[in-house]
Coordinates of C-alpha atoms in Angstrom, one line a residue:
Chain Q
N1 CA 9.5 16.5 -9.3
A2 CA 8.8 12.6 -9.6
G3 CA 8.0 11.0 -6.6
V4 CA 8.9 7.7 -6.6
T5 CA 10.5 5.4 -9.7
Q6 CA 10.7 2.1 -9.7
T7 CA 12.9 -0.2 -12.6
P8 CA 12.4 -1.9 -14.9
K9 CA 8.1 -1.9 -14.7
F10 CA 8.0 -6.0 -15.7
Q11 CA 10.4 -8.4 -16.0
V12 CA 11.0 -12.3 -17.4
L13 CA 12.7 -14.3 -14.9
K14 CA 14.2 -17.9 -15.6
T15 CA 13.6 -20.1 -11.9
G16 CA 16.4 -19.7 -10.1
Q17 CA 17.7 -16.7 -11.8
S18 CA 18.4 -13.5 -9.4
M19 CA 17.3 -9.9 -10.4
T20 CA 17.7 -6.7 -8.3
L21 CA 14.5 -3.7 -8.9
Q22 CA 15.5 -0.1 -8.2
C23 CA 13.8 1.8 -5.9
A24 CA 14.4 6.2 -6.2
Q25 CA 12.6 9.4 -5.1
D26 CA 12.7 12.9 -4.7
M27 CA 11.4 13.7 -1.6
N28 CA 13.6 13.4 1.1
H29 CA 11.5 11.2 2.4
N30 CA 13.0 8.9 5.8
S31 CA 11.2 5.6 5.3
M32 CA 11.1 3.1 2.3
Y33 CA 8.9 0.6 1.7
W34 CA 9.2 -2.9 -0.8
Y35 CA 4.9 -4.2 -1.0
R36 CA 4.4 -7.3 -3.3
Q37 CA 0.7 -7.7 -5.0
D38 CA -0.9 -10.7 -6.2
P39 CA -4.1 -11.1 -8.1
G40 CA -6.5 -10.0 -6.6
M41 CA -5.2 -9.3 -3.3
G42 CA -3.4 -7.5 -1.1
L43 CA -0.2 -5.6 -0.2
R44 CA 1.9 -6.8 1.6
L45 CA 5.3 -5.9 3.2
I46 CA 8.4 -7.6 2.2
Y47 CA 11.1 -5.5 3.6
Y48 CA 11.2 -1.8 4.7
S49 CA 13.8 1.2 6.0
A50 CA 12.9 3.5 8.6
S51 CA 16.1 5.6 7.8
E52 CA 19.0 5.6 5.9
G53 CA 21.4 2.6 7.7
T54 CA 17.9 0.4 8.6
T55 CA 16.2 -2.6 7.5
D56 CA 13.4 -4.4 8.7
K57 CA 11.7 -8.0 7.9
G58 CA 7.7 -7.6 6.9
E59 CA 5.7 -9.8 6.5
V60 CA 6.4 -12.0 3.5
P61 CA 11.0 -11.5 3.8
N62 CA 11.2 -15.1 2.7
G63 CA 13.7 -15.3 -0.9
Y64 CA 14.2 -12.0 -0.7
N65 CA 16.9 -9.0 0.5
V66 CA 17.0 -5.5 0.6
S67 CA 19.4 -2.9 0.5
R68 CA 19.6 0.6 1.7
L69 CA 21.8 2.2 -0.6
N70 CA 21.4 6.2 0.8
K71 CA 18.6 8.4 1.0
R72 CA 17.0 8.1 -1.3
E73 CA 17.4 4.7 -2.5
F74 CA 15.6 1.0 -1.4
S75 CA 17.1 -2.1 -4.2
L76 CA 15.1 -5.7 -3.8
R77 CA 17.4 -8.1 -4.3
L78 CA 15.4 -12.3 -5.5
E79 CA 18.7 -14.0 -5.1
S80 CA 16.5 -17.6 -6.8
A81 CA 13.5 -16.7 -8.3
A82 CA 10.6 -19.3 -7.9
P83 CA 7.8 -18.9 -10.0
S84 CA 5.9 -18.0 -6.1
Q85 CA 7.6 -14.8 -6.1
T86 CA 5.9 -13.9 -9.4
S87 CA 4.2 -11.3 -8.2
V88 CA 3.5 -7.1 -8.6
Y89 CA 6.1 -5.7 -6.6
F90 CA 5.4 -2.0 -4.6
C91 CA 8.6 0.6 -3.7
A92 CA 6.9 3.5 -1.3
S93 CA 8.1 5.8 0.7
I94 CA 6.6 8.0 4.0
W95 CA 7.9 10.6 5.5
T96 CA 7.7 9.8 9.2
G97 CA 4.0 8.7 9.7
D98 CA 2.4 11.1 7.2
E99 CA 1.4 9.2 3.8
A100 CA 3.0 6.9 1.4
F101 CA 3.4 7.6 -1.8
F102 CA 3.4 4.6 -4.4
G103 CA 5.5 3.7 -7.7
Q104 CA 3.9 1.9 -10.2
G105 CA 5.5 -1.5 -9.4
T106 CA 7.6 -4.3 -11.3
R107 CA 5.6 -6.5 -13.3
L108 CA 7.6 -9.9 -12.5
T109 CA 7.3 -13.5 -13.7
V110 CA 9.0 -16.3 -13.3
V111 CA 9.0 -18.9 -15.5
Chain W
S1 CA -2.4 -12.1 9.1
Q2 CA -2.8 -8.8 7.2
Q3 CA -3.9 -6.3 10.0
G4 CA -6.1 -4.5 8.2
E5 CA -9.3 -6.2 6.6
E6 CA -11.9 -4.5 4.3
D7 CA -15.0 -6.3 4.5
P8 CA -17.2 -6.0 2.2
Q9 CA -14.2 -7.8 -0.3
A10 CA -17.0 -6.4 -3.4
L11 CA -19.7 -3.7 -3.8
S12 CA -21.7 -2.8 -6.7
I13 CA -23.4 0.3 -6.9
Q14 CA -25.2 2.3 -8.9
E15 CA -23.5 5.9 -9.5
G16 CA -25.8 8.0 -8.0
E17 CA -24.9 6.4 -4.3
N18 CA -24.0 5.7 -1.9
A19 CA -20.6 3.7 -1.4
T20 CA -19.2 2.0 1.9
M21 CA -16.7 0.0 3.3
N22 CA -16.0 -1.0 6.2
C23 CA -12.4 -2.1 7.2
S24 CA -11.2 -3.3 10.6
Y25 CA -7.0 -4.0 11.8
K26 CA -5.8 -5.5 15.4
T27 CA -3.1 -3.5 17.4
S28 CA -3.1 -0.1 18.8
I29 CA -2.0 2.4 15.5
N30 CA -0.8 5.8 15.2
N31 CA -3.2 6.8 12.6
L32 CA -5.4 4.9 9.7
Q33 CA -4.7 5.5 5.5
W34 CA -7.3 5.0 3.4
Y35 CA -5.3 4.1 -0.7
R36 CA -7.3 3.0 -3.7
Q37 CA -6.6 1.4 -7.1
N38 CA -7.4 1.9 -10.6
S39 CA -6.7 -1.9 -12.2
G40 CA -2.9 -2.5 -12.9
R41 CA -1.8 0.6 -11.4
G42 CA -0.4 2.0 -8.2
L43 CA -1.9 3.9 -5.2
V44 CA -3.4 6.5 -4.7
H45 CA -3.5 8.3 -1.2
L46 CA -7.5 10.0 -0.4
I47 CA -7.5 10.5 3.2
L48 CA -5.9 10.2 6.0
I49 CA -7.3 10.0 9.7
R50 CA -4.7 10.2 13.3
S51 CA -5.5 7.6 16.3
N52 CA -7.3 11.0 18.3
E53 CA -9.3 11.9 15.2
R54 CA -13.1 10.5 15.0
E55 CA -13.9 11.5 11.0
K56 CA -12.5 13.5 8.7
H57 CA -14.2 14.6 5.9
S58 CA -11.8 15.6 1.9
G59 CA -15.0 16.5 -0.6
R60 CA -17.1 13.2 -1.3
L61 CA -15.2 10.6 1.3
R62 CA -15.7 10.1 4.7
V63 CA -13.6 8.8 7.5
T64 CA -14.8 7.5 10.3
L65 CA -12.2 5.8 12.8
D66 CA -13.3 4.0 16.2
T67 CA -10.0 2.9 17.9
S68 CA -12.4 0.8 20.9
K69 CA -14.1 -1.4 17.9
K70 CA -10.2 -1.3 15.5
S71 CA -12.4 -0.4 12.7
S72 CA -13.2 2.3 10.6
S73 CA -14.7 3.0 7.8
L74 CA -15.4 5.1 4.1
L75 CA -18.6 7.0 2.9
I76 CA -18.1 7.9 -0.7
T77 CA -20.8 10.2 -1.9
A78 CA -22.6 10.5 -4.9
S79 CA -20.6 7.8 -6.4
R80 CA -19.4 8.1 -10.2
A81 CA -18.0 5.5 -13.1
A82 CA -15.2 7.0 -11.9
D83 CA -14.6 5.7 -8.3
T84 CA -14.5 2.5 -9.8
A85 CA -11.7 0.8 -7.9
S86 CA -10.6 -1.3 -5.3
Y87 CA -10.1 0.6 -2.3
F88 CA -7.5 -0.7 0.3
C89 CA -7.3 0.7 4.1
A90 CA -3.8 0.9 5.9
T91 CA -2.4 1.2 9.1
L92 CA 0.3 2.5 10.7
N93 CA 1.0 1.0 13.7
T94 CA 1.8 2.7 16.9
G95 CA 6.0 3.2 17.9
G96 CA 6.7 2.0 14.3
F97 CA 7.5 2.6 10.9
K98 CA 5.2 -0.3 9.5
T99 CA 2.7 0.6 7.1
I100 CA 0.0 -2.3 6.5
F101 CA -2.2 -3.0 3.8
G102 CA -5.9 -5.0 4.1
A103 CA -6.2 -6.4 1.2
G104 CA -9.5 -4.7 0.1
T105 CA -12.1 -4.5 -1.6
R106 CA -13.5 -3.8 -5.1
L107 CA -15.9 -1.2 -5.6
F108 CA -18.2 -1.8 -9.1
V109 CA -20.1 1.2 -9.8
K110 CA -22.1 1.2 -12.7
A111 CA -23.2 3.8 -14.9

């Protein structure tokens, strides 16, 4: 039982490049989330998906897009990376109203 | 701004002492959760308290919730060096799916 799996674990991008962060969960959870964590800070919600087929903006959605491909997978796309998007990105899944299970994070550096 | 705000931002105590962290939030909630994050790692769920509960215990953890004051506290009793980590509160808004995190309290337990 893997829980929440994120790929890649590390990535370096040049300004203007694009990339997709992948997240998959095997717990049959309805809700999935993408957060970013800047050094010494808490987590800020980028986008979330309450159920398959729906996505909604969180606190800091600008510069990102998401796709809820199916119940298991929720991807985050940076179309044109900027240095301000350097951060650690965490995916989480939740059984409605319950605790969140987190992936191990993707460390992204934009140079 | 973030829903949950923890204080203090940092706390340094001796092993064996108790550690208390507080969290305030702004809107009505379905539940409030506390998470721990060791340096460079993903978040681990500690305890969840629902809006109709006032106090909850789990091992050395005690959480209280005061919905009239929109605040919660996390007490770790008889702290250990291994408790050194960042602690975050997170709130799930009433009727929604957004789980929002605070900025965290960094706890240092000296052996």
